[in-house]
Amino acid sequence: MPTTADIITSLSGKTKTLGWDAVVAYDRDKINHLFQQQYISKLAAGVHFAPINWSNERNTIQFENITLSAPAFHL
């Protein structure tokens, strides 16, 4: 894992963030808990994505009634 000094050195003198000067760090467990809670709240309120139905032009790839679950952040 890079150190703070490594990140600062990497960002020095050149843009890595498309002109935005920002570095953000999140606790993976906390953000995943937040994602889970938002998903549960939206599902309970009936606000969620409809099932996905899609196929490519040649019908060699098809998705039928795919339902997305709660998002999760993984490395």
PDB file of N, CA, C and O in Angstrom:
ATOM      1  N   MET A   1       0.851  -1.168   0.000  1.00  0.00           N
ATOM      2  CA  MET A   1       0.000   0.000   0.000  1.00  0.00           C
ATOM      3  C   MET A   1       0.897   1.232   0.000  1.00  0.00           C
ATOM      4  O   MET A   1       1.827   1.321   0.787  1.00  0.00           O
ATOM      5  N   PRO A   2       0.607   2.205  -0.879  1.00  0.00           N
ATOM      6  CA  PRO A   2       1.445   3.400  -0.931  1.00  0.00           C
ATOM      7  C   PRO A   2       1.315   4.244   0.335  1.00  0.00           C
ATOM      8  O   PRO A   2       0.262   4.296   0.959  1.00  0.00           O
ATOM      9  N   THR A   3       2.404   4.891   0.663  1.00  0.00           N
ATOM     10  CA  THR A   3       2.397   5.786   1.816  1.00  0.00           C
ATOM     11  C   THR A   3       1.885   7.159   1.379  1.00  0.00           C
ATOM     12  O   THR A   3       1.762   7.439   0.183  1.00  0.00           O
ATOM     13  N   THR A   4       1.642   8.017   2.365  1.00  0.00           N
ATOM     14  CA  THR A   4       1.233   9.380   2.062  1.00  0.00           C
ATOM     15  C   THR A   4       2.288  10.070   1.212  1.00  0.00           C
ATOM     16  O   THR A   4       1.976  10.762   0.242  1.00  0.00           O
ATOM     17  N   ALA A   5       3.569   9.883   1.560  1.00  0.00           N
ATOM     18  CA  ALA A   5       4.663  10.489   0.795  1.00  0.00           C
ATOM     19  C   ALA A   5       4.679   9.986  -0.643  1.00  0.00           C
ATOM     20  O   ALA A   5       4.914  10.760  -1.574  1.00  0.00           O
ATOM     21  N   ASP A   6       4.419   8.689  -0.855  1.00  0.00           N
ATOM     22  CA  ASP A   6       4.363   8.127  -2.212  1.00  0.00           C
ATOM     23  C   ASP A   6       3.259   8.802  -3.031  1.00  0.00           C
ATOM     24  O   ASP A   6       3.457   9.124  -4.204  1.00  0.00           O
ATOM     25  N   ILE A   7       2.110   9.010  -2.434  1.00  0.00           N
ATOM     26  CA  ILE A   7       0.980   9.636  -3.137  1.00  0.00           C
ATOM     27  C   ILE A   7       1.302  11.082  -3.482  1.00  0.00           C
ATOM     28  O   ILE A   7       1.078  11.532  -4.608  1.00  0.00           O
ATOM     29  N   ILE A   8       1.864  11.814  -2.533  1.00  0.00           N
ATOM     30  CA  ILE A   8       2.217  13.212  -2.780  1.00  0.00           C
ATOM     31  C   ILE A   8       3.259  13.315  -3.877  1.00  0.00           C
ATOM     32  O   ILE A   8       3.156  14.157  -4.780  1.00  0.00           O
ATOM     33  N   THR A   9       4.254  12.455  -3.863  1.00  0.00           N
ATOM     34  CA  THR A   9       5.284  12.446  -4.909  1.00  0.00           C
ATOM     35  C   THR A   9       4.672  12.136  -6.259  1.00  0.00           C
ATOM     36  O   THR A   9       4.988  12.777  -7.268  1.00  0.00           O
ATOM     37  N   SER A  10       3.777  11.188  -6.310  1.00  0.00           N
ATOM     38  CA  SER A  10       3.119  10.809  -7.568  1.00  0.00           C
ATOM     39  C   SER A  10       2.293  11.951  -8.143  1.00  0.00           C
ATOM     40  O   SER A  10       2.220  12.124  -9.358  1.00  0.00           O
ATOM     41  N   LEU A  11       1.675  12.752  -7.277  1.00  0.00           N
ATOM     42  CA  LEU A  11       0.825  13.850  -7.725  1.00  0.00           C
ATOM     43  C   LEU A  11       1.596  15.149  -7.998  1.00  0.00           C
ATOM     44  O   LEU A  11       1.059  16.062  -8.608  1.00  0.00           O
ATOM     45  N   SER A  12       2.830  15.225  -7.555  1.00  0.00           N
ATOM     46  CA  SER A  12       3.612  16.466  -7.681  1.00  0.00           C
ATOM     47  C   SER A  12       3.918  16.798  -9.131  1.00  0.00           C
ATOM     48  O   SER A  12       4.423  15.971  -9.886  1.00  0.00           O
ATOM     49  N   GLY A  13       3.571  18.029  -9.518  1.00  0.00           N
ATOM     50  CA  GLY A  13       3.957  18.551 -10.815  1.00  0.00           C
ATOM     51  C   GLY A  13       3.129  18.091 -11.995  1.00  0.00           C
ATOM     52  O   GLY A  13       3.353  18.523 -13.120  1.00  0.00           O
ATOM     53  N   LYS A  14       2.192  17.222 -11.807  1.00  0.00           N
ATOM     54  CA  LYS A  14       1.367  16.756 -12.930  1.00  0.00           C
ATOM     55  C   LYS A  14      -0.008  16.359 -12.411  1.00  0.00           C
ATOM     56  O   LYS A  14      -0.164  15.973 -11.270  1.00  0.00           O
ATOM     57  N   THR A  15      -0.991  16.473 -13.292  1.00  0.00           N
ATOM     58  CA  THR A  15      -2.345  16.118 -12.882  1.00  0.00           C
ATOM     59  C   THR A  15      -2.579  14.619 -13.066  1.00  0.00           C
ATOM     60  O   THR A  15      -2.218  14.043 -14.079  1.00  0.00           O
ATOM     61  N   LYS A  16      -3.150  14.020 -12.083  1.00  0.00           N
ATOM     62  CA  LYS A  16      -3.563  12.614 -12.136  1.00  0.00           C
ATOM     63  C   LYS A  16      -5.073  12.523 -11.962  1.00  0.00           C
ATOM     64  O   LYS A  16      -5.652  11.464 -12.076  1.00  0.00           O
ATOM     65  N   THR A  17      -5.686  13.659 -11.655  1.00  0.00           N
ATOM     66  CA  THR A  17      -7.109  13.672 -11.328  1.00  0.00           C
ATOM     67  C   THR A  17      -7.888  14.607 -12.248  1.00  0.00           C
ATOM     68  O   THR A  17      -8.862  15.222 -11.822  1.00  0.00           O
ATOM     69  N   LEU A  18      -7.423  14.731 -13.490  1.00  0.00           N
ATOM     70  CA  LEU A  18      -8.097  15.560 -14.500  1.00  0.00           C
ATOM     71  C   LEU A  18      -8.333  16.989 -14.013  1.00  0.00           C
ATOM     72  O   LEU A  18      -9.385  17.570 -14.225  1.00  0.00           O
ATOM     73  N   GLY A  19      -7.330  17.531 -13.321  1.00  0.00           N
ATOM     74  CA  GLY A  19      -7.418  18.899 -12.847  1.00  0.00           C
ATOM     75  C   GLY A  19      -8.008  19.067 -11.463  1.00  0.00           C
ATOM     76  O   GLY A  19      -7.992  20.158 -10.914  1.00  0.00           O
ATOM     77  N   TRP A  20      -8.535  18.013 -10.890  1.00  0.00           N
ATOM     78  CA  TRP A  20      -9.099  18.082  -9.539  1.00  0.00           C
ATOM     79  C   TRP A  20      -7.990  17.749  -8.546  1.00  0.00           C
ATOM     80  O   TRP A  20      -7.296  16.751  -8.689  1.00  0.00           O
ATOM     81  N   ASP A  21      -7.813  18.576  -7.551  1.00  0.00           N
ATOM     82  CA  ASP A  21      -6.814  18.323  -6.520  1.00  0.00           C
ATOM     83  C   ASP A  21      -7.488  17.670  -5.330  1.00  0.00           C
ATOM     84  O   ASP A  21      -7.911  18.338  -4.391  1.00  0.00           O
ATOM     85  N   ALA A  22      -7.615  16.363  -5.400  1.00  0.00           N
ATOM     86  CA  ALA A  22      -8.302  15.656  -4.324  1.00  0.00           C
ATOM     87  C   ALA A  22      -7.740  14.256  -4.158  1.00  0.00           C
ATOM     88  O   ALA A  22      -7.432  13.569  -5.130  1.00  0.00           O
ATOM     89  N   VAL A  23      -7.578  13.855  -2.915  1.00  0.00           N
ATOM     90  CA  VAL A  23      -7.228  12.483  -2.572  1.00  0.00           C
ATOM     91  C   VAL A  23      -8.237  12.065  -1.513  1.00  0.00           C
ATOM     92  O   VAL A  23      -8.459  12.773  -0.535  1.00  0.00           O
ATOM     93  N   VAL A  24      -8.871  10.924  -1.716  1.00  0.00           N
ATOM     94  CA  VAL A  24      -9.915  10.472  -0.805  1.00  0.00           C
ATOM     95  C   VAL A  24      -9.605   9.049  -0.360  1.00  0.00           C
ATOM     96  O   VAL A  24      -9.151   8.224  -1.151  1.00  0.00           O
ATOM     97  N   ALA A  25      -9.863   8.768   0.895  1.00  0.00           N
ATOM     98  CA  ALA A  25      -9.704   7.410   1.421  1.00  0.00           C
ATOM     99  C   ALA A  25     -10.982   7.030   2.161  1.00  0.00           C
ATOM    100  O   ALA A  25     -11.544   7.844   2.895  1.00  0.00           O
ATOM    101  N   TYR A  26     -11.450   5.829   1.915  1.00  0.00           N
ATOM    102  CA  TYR A  26     -12.660   5.326   2.567  1.00  0.00           C
ATOM    103  C   TYR A  26     -12.356   4.026   3.297  1.00  0.00           C
ATOM    104  O   TYR A  26     -11.528   3.237   2.854  1.00  0.00           O
ATOM    105  N   ASP A  27     -13.063   3.800   4.371  1.00  0.00           N
ATOM    106  CA  ASP A  27     -13.016   2.519   5.063  1.00  0.00           C
ATOM    107  C   ASP A  27     -13.939   1.568   4.313  1.00  0.00           C
ATOM    108  O   ASP A  27     -15.140   1.806   4.220  1.00  0.00           O
ATOM    109  N   ARG A  28     -13.380   0.516   3.740  1.00  0.00           N
ATOM    110  CA  ARG A  28     -14.148  -0.395   2.894  1.00  0.00           C
ATOM    111  C   ARG A  28     -15.352  -0.984   3.623  1.00  0.00           C
ATOM    112  O   ARG A  28     -16.452  -1.050   3.071  1.00  0.00           O
ATOM    113  N   ASP A  29     -15.174  -1.410   4.859  1.00  0.00           N
ATOM    114  CA  ASP A  29     -16.293  -2.010   5.602  1.00  0.00           C
ATOM    115  C   ASP A  29     -17.405  -0.994   5.842  1.00  0.00           C
ATOM    116  O   ASP A  29     -18.592  -1.309   5.703  1.00  0.00           O
ATOM    117  N   LYS A  30     -17.021   0.246   6.175  1.00  0.00           N
ATOM    118  CA  LYS A  30     -18.035   1.274   6.440  1.00  0.00           C
ATOM    119  C   LYS A  30     -18.780   1.668   5.168  1.00  0.00           C
ATOM    120  O   LYS A  30     -19.993   1.844   5.195  1.00  0.00           O
ATOM    121  N   ILE A  31     -18.057   1.811   4.051  1.00  0.00           N
ATOM    122  CA  ILE A  31     -18.733   2.205   2.813  1.00  0.00           C
ATOM    123  C   ILE A  31     -19.628   1.069   2.319  1.00  0.00           C
ATOM    124  O   ILE A  31     -20.723   1.304   1.813  1.00  0.00           O
ATOM    125  N   ASN A  32     -19.199  -0.188   2.474  1.00  0.00           N
ATOM    126  CA  ASN A  32     -20.048  -1.306   2.077  1.00  0.00           C
ATOM    127  C   ASN A  32     -21.301  -1.380   2.947  1.00  0.00           C
ATOM    128  O   ASN A  32     -22.383  -1.699   2.459  1.00  0.00           O
ATOM    129  N   HIS A  33     -21.165  -1.063   4.229  1.00  0.00           N
ATOM    130  CA  HIS A  33     -22.334  -1.031   5.113  1.00  0.00           C
ATOM    131  C   HIS A  33     -23.308   0.062   4.653  1.00  0.00           C
ATOM    132  O   HIS A  33     -24.518  -0.158   4.607  1.00  0.00           O
ATOM    133  N   LEU A  34     -22.763   1.229   4.294  1.00  0.00           N
ATOM    134  CA  LEU A  34     -23.596   2.316   3.789  1.00  0.00           C
ATOM    135  C   LEU A  34     -24.310   1.903   2.503  1.00  0.00           C
ATOM    136  O   LEU A  34     -25.517   2.120   2.350  1.00  0.00           O
ATOM    137  N   PHE A  35     -23.582   1.279   1.563  1.00  0.00           N
ATOM    138  CA  PHE A  35     -24.206   0.782   0.322  1.00  0.00           C
ATOM    139  C   PHE A  35     -25.343  -0.183   0.635  1.00  0.00           C
ATOM    140  O   PHE A  35     -26.413  -0.129   0.044  1.00  0.00           O
ATOM    141  N   GLN A  36     -25.107  -1.096   1.554  1.00  0.00           N
ATOM    142  CA  GLN A  36     -26.109  -2.093   1.919  1.00  0.00           C
ATOM    143  C   GLN A  36     -27.354  -1.423   2.497  1.00  0.00           C
ATOM    144  O   GLN A  36     -28.479  -1.768   2.131  1.00  0.00           O
ATOM    145  N   GLN A  37     -27.163  -0.458   3.389  1.00  0.00           N
ATOM    146  CA  GLN A  37     -28.291   0.233   4.007  1.00  0.00           C
ATOM    147  C   GLN A  37     -29.085   1.040   2.984  1.00  0.00           C
ATOM    148  O   GLN A  37     -30.318   1.051   3.017  1.00  0.00           O
ATOM    149  N   GLN A  38     -28.391   1.709   2.057  1.00  0.00           N
ATOM    150  CA  GLN A  38     -29.090   2.457   1.010  1.00  0.00           C
ATOM    151  C   GLN A  38     -29.888   1.507   0.120  1.00  0.00           C
ATOM    152  O   GLN A  38     -31.018   1.806  -0.261  1.00  0.00           O
ATOM    153  N   TYR A  39     -29.302   0.368  -0.210  1.00  0.00           N
ATOM    154  CA  TYR A  39     -29.980  -0.616  -1.049  1.00  0.00           C
ATOM    155  C   TYR A  39     -31.252  -1.117  -0.363  1.00  0.00           C
ATOM    156  O   TYR A  39     -32.321  -1.156  -0.960  1.00  0.00           O
ATOM    157  N   ILE A  40     -31.138  -1.460   0.914  1.00  0.00           N
ATOM    158  CA  ILE A  40     -32.292  -1.961   1.667  1.00  0.00           C
ATOM    159  C   ILE A  40     -33.381  -0.898   1.755  1.00  0.00           C
ATOM    160  O   ILE A  40     -34.561  -1.180   1.549  1.00  0.00           O
ATOM    161  N   SER A  41     -32.992   0.350   2.024  1.00  0.00           N
ATOM    162  CA  SER A  41     -33.975   1.441   2.122  1.00  0.00           C
ATOM    163  C   SER A  41     -34.704   1.657   0.803  1.00  0.00           C
ATOM    164  O   SER A  41     -35.924   1.811   0.767  1.00  0.00           O
ATOM    165  N   LYS A  42     -33.953   1.672  -0.300  1.00  0.00           N
ATOM    166  CA  LYS A  42     -34.574   1.881  -1.612  1.00  0.00           C
ATOM    167  C   LYS A  42     -35.452   0.696  -2.003  1.00  0.00           C
ATOM    168  O   LYS A  42     -36.523   0.871  -2.576  1.00  0.00           O
ATOM    169  N   LEU A  43     -35.012  -0.507  -1.694  1.00  0.00           N
ATOM    170  CA  LEU A  43     -35.806  -1.693  -1.996  1.00  0.00           C
ATOM    171  C   LEU A  43     -37.118  -1.666  -1.212  1.00  0.00           C
ATOM    172  O   LEU A  43     -38.188  -1.927  -1.767  1.00  0.00           O
ATOM    173  N   ALA A  44     -37.049  -1.307   0.067  1.00  0.00           N
ATOM    174  CA  ALA A  44     -38.245  -1.235   0.904  1.00  0.00           C
ATOM    175  C   ALA A  44     -39.206  -0.150   0.415  1.00  0.00           C
ATOM    176  O   ALA A  44     -40.422  -0.299   0.520  1.00  0.00           O
ATOM    177  N   ALA A  45     -38.646   0.926  -0.150  1.00  0.00           N
ATOM    178  CA  ALA A  45     -39.480   2.027  -0.650  1.00  0.00           C
ATOM    179  C   ALA A  45     -39.967   1.771  -2.080  1.00  0.00           C
ATOM    180  O   ALA A  45     -40.706   2.582  -2.631  1.00  0.00           O
ATOM    181  N   GLY A  46     -39.546   0.661  -2.662  1.00  0.00           N
ATOM    182  CA  GLY A  46     -39.948   0.348  -4.031  1.00  0.00           C
ATOM    183  C   GLY A  46     -39.188   1.136  -5.083  1.00  0.00           C
ATOM    184  O   GLY A  46     -39.617   1.224  -6.226  1.00  0.00           O
ATOM    185  N   VAL A  47     -38.056   1.711  -4.681  1.00  0.00           N
ATOM    186  CA  VAL A  47     -37.236   2.492  -5.607  1.00  0.00           C
ATOM    187  C   VAL A  47     -35.966   1.685  -5.904  1.00  0.00           C
ATOM    188  O   VAL A  47     -35.011   1.718  -5.149  1.00  0.00           O
ATOM    189  N   HIS A  48     -36.005   0.952  -6.982  1.00  0.00           N
ATOM    190  CA  HIS A  48     -34.836   0.152  -7.350  1.00  0.00           C
ATOM    191  C   HIS A  48     -34.836  -0.048  -8.859  1.00  0.00           C
ATOM    192  O   HIS A  48     -35.796   0.285  -9.544  1.00  0.00           O
ATOM    193  N   PHE A  49     -33.750  -0.566  -9.367  1.00  0.00           N
ATOM    194  CA  PHE A  49     -33.652  -0.802 -10.805  1.00  0.00           C
ATOM    195  C   PHE A  49     -34.576  -1.947 -11.219  1.00  0.00           C
ATOM    196  O   PHE A  49     -34.672  -2.961 -10.532  1.00  0.00           O
ATOM    197  N   ALA A  50     -35.221  -1.774 -12.355  1.00  0.00           N
ATOM    198  CA  ALA A  50     -36.037  -2.852 -12.911  1.00  0.00           C
ATOM    199  C   ALA A  50     -35.107  -3.977 -13.384  1.00  0.00           C
ATOM    200  O   ALA A  50     -33.941  -3.729 -13.682  1.00  0.00           O
ATOM    201  N   PRO A  51     -35.606  -5.199 -13.465  1.00  0.00           N
ATOM    202  CA  PRO A  51     -34.778  -6.291 -13.987  1.00  0.00           C
ATOM    203  C   PRO A  51     -34.249  -5.949 -15.385  1.00  0.00           C
ATOM    204  O   PRO A  51     -34.914  -5.285 -16.173  1.00  0.00           O
ATOM    205  N   ILE A  52     -33.035  -6.392 -15.650  1.00  0.00           N
ATOM    206  CA  ILE A  52     -32.359  -6.082 -16.912  1.00  0.00           C
ATOM    207  C   ILE A  52     -32.618  -7.183 -17.931  1.00  0.00           C
ATOM    208  O   ILE A  52     -32.417  -8.362 -17.646  1.00  0.00           O
ATOM    209  N   ASN A  53     -33.054  -6.770 -19.109  1.00  0.00           N
ATOM    210  CA  ASN A  53     -33.204  -7.670 -20.250  1.00  0.00           C
ATOM    211  C   ASN A  53     -32.443  -7.036 -21.401  1.00  0.00           C
ATOM    212  O   ASN A  53     -32.727  -5.898 -21.791  1.00  0.00           O
ATOM    213  N   TRP A  54     -31.467  -7.743 -21.945  1.00  0.00           N
ATOM    214  CA  TRP A  54     -30.624  -7.184 -22.998  1.00  0.00           C
ATOM    215  C   TRP A  54     -30.001  -8.310 -23.816  1.00  0.00           C
ATOM    216  O   TRP A  54     -29.715  -9.386 -23.292  1.00  0.00           O
ATOM    217  N   SER A  55     -29.802  -8.073 -25.090  1.00  0.00           N
ATOM    218  CA  SER A  55     -29.024  -8.997 -25.926  1.00  0.00           C
ATOM    219  C   SER A  55     -28.269  -8.178 -26.957  1.00  0.00           C
ATOM    220  O   SER A  55     -28.701  -7.085 -27.338  1.00  0.00           O
ATOM    221  N   ASN A  56     -27.131  -8.704 -27.394  1.00  0.00           N
ATOM    222  CA  ASN A  56     -26.376  -7.991 -28.408  1.00  0.00           C
ATOM    223  C   ASN A  56     -27.035  -8.197 -29.775  1.00  0.00           C
ATOM    224  O   ASN A  56     -28.002  -8.955 -29.901  1.00  0.00           O
ATOM    225  N   GLU A  57     -26.517  -7.514 -30.785  1.00  0.00           N
ATOM    226  CA  GLU A  57     -27.161  -7.542 -32.103  1.00  0.00           C
ATOM    227  C   GLU A  57     -27.247  -8.948 -32.701  1.00  0.00           C
ATOM    228  O   GLU A  57     -28.200  -9.267 -33.411  1.00  0.00           O
ATOM    229  N   ARG A  58     -26.262  -9.783 -32.435  1.00  0.00           N
ATOM    230  CA  ARG A  58     -26.265 -11.146 -33.008  1.00  0.00           C
ATOM    231  C   ARG A  58     -26.924 -12.171 -32.090  1.00  0.00           C
ATOM    232  O   ARG A  58     -26.952 -13.363 -32.393  1.00  0.00           O
ATOM    233  N   ASN A  59     -27.434 -11.706 -30.952  1.00  0.00           N
ATOM    234  CA  ASN A  59     -28.063 -12.587 -29.956  1.00  0.00           C
ATOM    235  C   ASN A  59     -27.140 -13.692 -29.450  1.00  0.00           C
ATOM    236  O   ASN A  59     -27.584 -14.778 -29.097  1.00  0.00           O
ATOM    237  N   THR A  60     -25.839 -13.392 -29.420  1.00  0.00           N
ATOM    238  CA  THR A  60     -24.900 -14.369 -28.874  1.00  0.00           C
ATOM    239  C   THR A  60     -24.703 -14.163 -27.375  1.00  0.00           C
ATOM    240  O   THR A  60     -24.185 -15.038 -26.692  1.00  0.00           O
ATOM    241  N   ILE A  61     -25.111 -12.998 -26.896  1.00  0.00           N
ATOM    242  CA  ILE A  61     -25.082 -12.710 -25.464  1.00  0.00           C
ATOM    243  C   ILE A  61     -26.462 -12.200 -25.081  1.00  0.00           C
ATOM    244  O   ILE A  61     -26.990 -11.287 -25.707  1.00  0.00           O
ATOM    245  N   GLN A  62     -27.050 -12.804 -24.054  1.00  0.00           N
ATOM    246  CA  GLN A  62     -28.379 -12.394 -23.617  1.00  0.00           C
ATOM    247  C   GLN A  62     -28.433 -12.331 -22.091  1.00  0.00           C
ATOM    248  O   GLN A  62     -27.876 -13.182 -21.406  1.00  0.00           O
ATOM    249  N   PHE A  63     -29.099 -11.308 -21.600  1.00  0.00           N
ATOM    250  CA  PHE A  63     -29.403 -11.185 -20.178  1.00  0.00           C
ATOM    251  C   PHE A  63     -30.911 -11.173 -20.055  1.00  0.00           C
ATOM    252  O   PHE A  63     -31.585 -10.393 -20.717  1.00  0.00           O
ATOM    253  N   GLU A  64     -31.441 -12.017 -19.189  1.00  0.00           N
ATOM    254  CA  GLU A  64     -32.888 -12.070 -18.987  1.00  0.00           C
ATOM    255  C   GLU A  64     -33.201 -11.974 -17.501  1.00  0.00           C
ATOM    256  O   GLU A  64     -32.760 -12.786 -16.709  1.00  0.00           O
ATOM    257  N   ASN A  65     -33.980 -10.947 -17.163  1.00  0.00           N
ATOM    258  CA  ASN A  65     -34.463 -10.736 -15.788  1.00  0.00           C
ATOM    259  C   ASN A  65     -33.343 -10.720 -14.753  1.00  0.00           C
ATOM    260  O   ASN A  65     -33.476 -11.294 -13.679  1.00  0.00           O
ATOM    261  N   ILE A  66     -32.243 -10.024 -15.071  1.00  0.00           N
ATOM    262  CA  ILE A  66     -31.155  -9.899 -14.105  1.00  0.00           C
ATOM    263  C   ILE A  66     -31.532  -8.818 -13.100  1.00  0.00           C
ATOM    264  O   ILE A  66     -31.908  -7.711 -13.465  1.00  0.00           O
ATOM    265  N   THR A  67     -31.443  -9.166 -11.829  1.00  0.00           N
ATOM    266  CA  THR A  67     -31.730  -8.223 -10.758  1.00  0.00           C
ATOM    267  C   THR A  67     -30.428  -7.923 -10.036  1.00  0.00           C
ATOM    268  O   THR A  67     -29.717  -8.837  -9.620  1.00  0.00           O
ATOM    269  N   LEU A  68     -30.123  -6.635  -9.898  1.00  0.00           N
ATOM    270  CA  LEU A  68     -28.897  -6.237  -9.222  1.00  0.00           C
ATOM    271  C   LEU A  68     -29.082  -6.298  -7.718  1.00  0.00           C
ATOM    272  O   LEU A  68     -30.126  -5.940  -7.194  1.00  0.00           O
ATOM    273  N   SER A  69     -28.032  -6.737  -7.036  1.00  0.00           N
ATOM    274  CA  SER A  69     -28.054  -6.763  -5.571  1.00  0.00           C
ATOM    275  C   SER A  69     -27.369  -5.511  -5.046  1.00  0.00           C
ATOM    276  O   SER A  69     -26.998  -4.625  -5.804  1.00  0.00           O
ATOM    277  N   ALA A  70     -27.157  -5.469  -3.759  1.00  0.00           N
ATOM    278  CA  ALA A  70     -26.500  -4.314  -3.161  1.00  0.00           C
ATOM    279  C   ALA A  70     -25.094  -4.164  -3.710  1.00  0.00           C
ATOM    280  O   ALA A  70     -24.380  -5.166  -3.884  1.00  0.00           O
ATOM    281  N   PRO A  71     -24.661  -2.938  -3.972  1.00  0.00           N
ATOM    282  CA  PRO A  71     -23.297  -2.732  -4.452  1.00  0.00           C
ATOM    283  C   PRO A  71     -22.308  -3.013  -3.339  1.00  0.00           C
ATOM    284  O   PRO A  71     -22.629  -2.914  -2.160  1.00  0.00           O
ATOM    285  N   ALA A  72     -21.091  -3.367  -3.719  1.00  0.00           N
ATOM    286  CA  ALA A  72     -20.025  -3.586  -2.742  1.00  0.00           C
ATOM    287  C   ALA A  72     -18.711  -3.166  -3.352  1.00  0.00           C
ATOM    288  O   ALA A  72     -18.487  -3.309  -4.547  1.00  0.00           O
ATOM    289  N   PHE A  73     -17.847  -2.626  -2.529  1.00  0.00           N
ATOM    290  CA  PHE A  73     -16.531  -2.180  -2.960  1.00  0.00           C
ATOM    291  C   PHE A  73     -15.524  -3.259  -2.636  1.00  0.00           C
ATOM    292  O   PHE A  73     -15.431  -3.711  -1.512  1.00  0.00           O
ATOM    293  N   HIS A  74     -14.783  -3.704  -3.658  1.00  0.00           N
ATOM    294  CA  HIS A  74     -13.750  -4.725  -3.473  1.00  0.00           C
ATOM    295  C   HIS A  74     -12.457  -4.243  -4.113  1.00  0.00           C
ATOM    296  O   HIS A  74     -12.483  -3.528  -5.098  1.00  0.00           O
ATOM    297  N   LEU A  75     -11.355  -4.668  -3.567  1.00  0.00           N
ATOM    298  CA  LEU A  75     -10.061  -4.373  -4.192  1.00  0.00           C
ATOM    299  C   LEU A  75      -9.576  -5.579  -4.938  1.00  0.00           C
ATOM    300  O   LEU A  75      -9.826  -6.672  -4.666  1.00  0.00           O
TER     301      LEU A  75
END
